[in-house]
Coordinates of C-alpha atoms in Angstrom, one line a residue:
M1 CA 0.0 0.0 0.0
L2 CA 1.3 3.5 -0.9
M3 CA -0.3 6.8 0.0
G4 CA 0.4 10.4 0.1
G5 CA -0.9 13.9 -0.9
W6 CA -1.4 15.9 -4.0
D7 CA -2.0 19.6 -4.9
K8 CA -2.9 21.1 -8.3
G9 CA -2.8 24.6 -9.7
A10 CA -3.5 24.2 -13.5
N11 CA -6.5 22.5 -15.1
T12 CA -5.0 19.1 -15.8
T13 CA -5.2 15.4 -15.5
L14 CA -3.5 13.1 -13.0
T15 CA -2.5 9.5 -14.1
L16 CA -1.7 6.9 -11.5
R17 CA 0.0 3.6 -12.7
V18 CA 1.2 0.3 -11.3
E19 CA 4.0 -1.2 -13.5
I20 CA 6.4 -4.1 -13.5
T21 CA 9.8 -4.1 -15.1
Q22 CA 11.4 -7.4 -15.9
N23 CA 14.3 -8.0 -18.3
S24 CA 14.3 -4.3 -19.2
V25 CA 10.7 -4.4 -20.3
T26 CA 8.1 -2.3 -18.5
T27 CA 4.5 -3.4 -18.5
T28 CA 1.6 -1.2 -17.2
H29 CA -0.8 -3.5 -15.3
H30 CA -3.1 -0.9 -13.9
Q31 CA -3.7 2.7 -14.9
K32 CA -6.3 5.3 -14.0
V33 CA -6.5 8.8 -15.5
F34 CA -8.3 11.3 -13.3
S35 CA -9.6 14.0 -15.7
N36 CA -9.7 17.6 -14.8
A37 CA -13.5 17.5 -15.0
R38 CA -13.4 14.8 -12.3
L39 CA -10.9 16.7 -10.2
G40 CA -13.1 19.8 -10.7
G41 CA -12.4 22.7 -8.4
T42 CA -10.5 20.4 -6.0
V43 CA -7.0 21.8 -5.4
G44 CA -5.6 19.0 -3.3
G45 CA -6.2 15.8 -1.5
H46 CA -5.0 12.3 -0.7
W47 CA -4.1 9.4 -3.1
E48 CA -3.8 5.8 -2.4
I49 CA -2.6 2.7 -4.3
R50 CA -3.2 -0.8 -2.9
A51 CA -1.9 -3.8 -4.9
M52 CA -2.1 -7.5 -4.2
F53 CA -0.4 -10.3 -6.2
N54 CA -1.4 -13.9 -6.5
C55 CA 0.9 -16.4 -8.2
Y56 CA -1.0 -19.3 -9.9
A57 CA 2.0 -21.0 -11.6
T58 CA 5.7 -20.7 -11.1
G59 CA 8.7 -21.0 -13.4
A60 CA 9.6 -19.4 -16.7
S61 CA 5.9 -19.8 -17.8
G62 CA 4.4 -18.6 -14.5
T63 CA 1.0 -16.9 -14.2
M64 CA 0.2 -14.1 -11.8
M65 CA -2.8 -11.9 -11.0
M66 CA -2.6 -8.4 -9.7
H67 CA -5.5 -6.7 -8.1
A68 CA -4.9 -2.9 -7.6
M69 CA -7.0 0.0 -6.3
L70 CA -5.9 3.4 -7.5
Q71 CA -7.9 6.1 -5.7
L72 CA -8.0 9.9 -5.2
L73 CA -9.8 11.7 -2.3
E74 CA -10.6 15.3 -1.9
N75 CA -9.0 17.1 1.1
D76 CA -12.0 18.8 2.8
S77 CA -14.8 16.3 2.3
A78 CA -12.8 13.0 1.8
E79 CA -15.1 12.5 -1.2
I80 CA -13.7 9.8 -3.5
L81 CA -12.9 11.4 -6.8
G82 CA -12.3 8.1 -8.6
T83 CA -11.3 4.5 -8.1
H84 CA -9.8 1.9 -10.5
T85 CA -9.7 -1.8 -9.9
E86 CA -9.4 -4.9 -12.1
T87 CA -8.0 -8.4 -11.8
P88 CA -6.3 -9.6 -15.1
E89 CA -4.1 -12.7 -15.2
F90 CA -0.7 -12.4 -17.0
S91 CA 2.3 -14.5 -17.9
F92 CA 5.2 -13.9 -15.6
D93 CA 8.7 -15.5 -15.4
T94 CA 9.1 -16.2 -11.7
T95 CA 12.7 -17.3 -12.1
L96 CA 13.8 -13.7 -13.0
A97 CA 14.1 -10.6 -10.8
F98 CA 11.6 -7.8 -11.3
D99 CA 10.9 -4.2 -10.2
L100 CA 7.5 -2.9 -9.1
F101 CA 6.7 0.7 -9.7
A102 CA 3.9 3.0 -8.7
T103 CA 4.0 6.2 -10.7
A104 CA 2.0 9.5 -11.0
E105 CA 2.1 11.8 -13.9
W106 CA 0.4 15.2 -14.3
G107 CA -1.0 16.1 -17.7
T108 CA 0.2 19.7 -17.5
A109 CA 3.5 21.0 -16.2
D110 CA 2.9 23.6 -13.5
A111 CA 4.9 24.4 -10.4
L112 CA 1.7 24.1 -8.3
N113 CA 1.1 20.5 -9.5
T114 CA 2.7 18.3 -6.8
I115 CA 2.4 14.8 -5.5
H116 CA 4.3 13.1 -2.8
S117 CA 4.2 9.9 -0.8
S118 CA 4.0 9.8 2.9
N119 CA 3.5 6.1 3.7
V120 CA 4.7 2.9 2.0
M121 CA 3.7 -0.4 3.5
I122 CA 4.7 -3.9 2.2
W123 CA 3.7 -7.0 4.0

């Protein structure tokens, strides 16, 4: 689980992603684009990503499933501005090392568009 805060100045989108890199290949497994219309007049809030992996088969032809929730909340009301979840299975070589990334990307460059993490929990 990862969480933190965000603030925005410009009318823009915010994209949250969960990606895995293995053998120098990065694959996006979950992505949610929060549109400016959805963010509305909100200027800041809280974000949260929760991801859970299940391994169904091991080895070079392994199979995994990742369930992830990507969520934004508004500061003042704690209104949920949007959530993304899905549970696709994918092939995965469990004999190789991999890196897991959670990324955020603003659609517009603006010094007032910021995002930071405050808590990362792995168990």
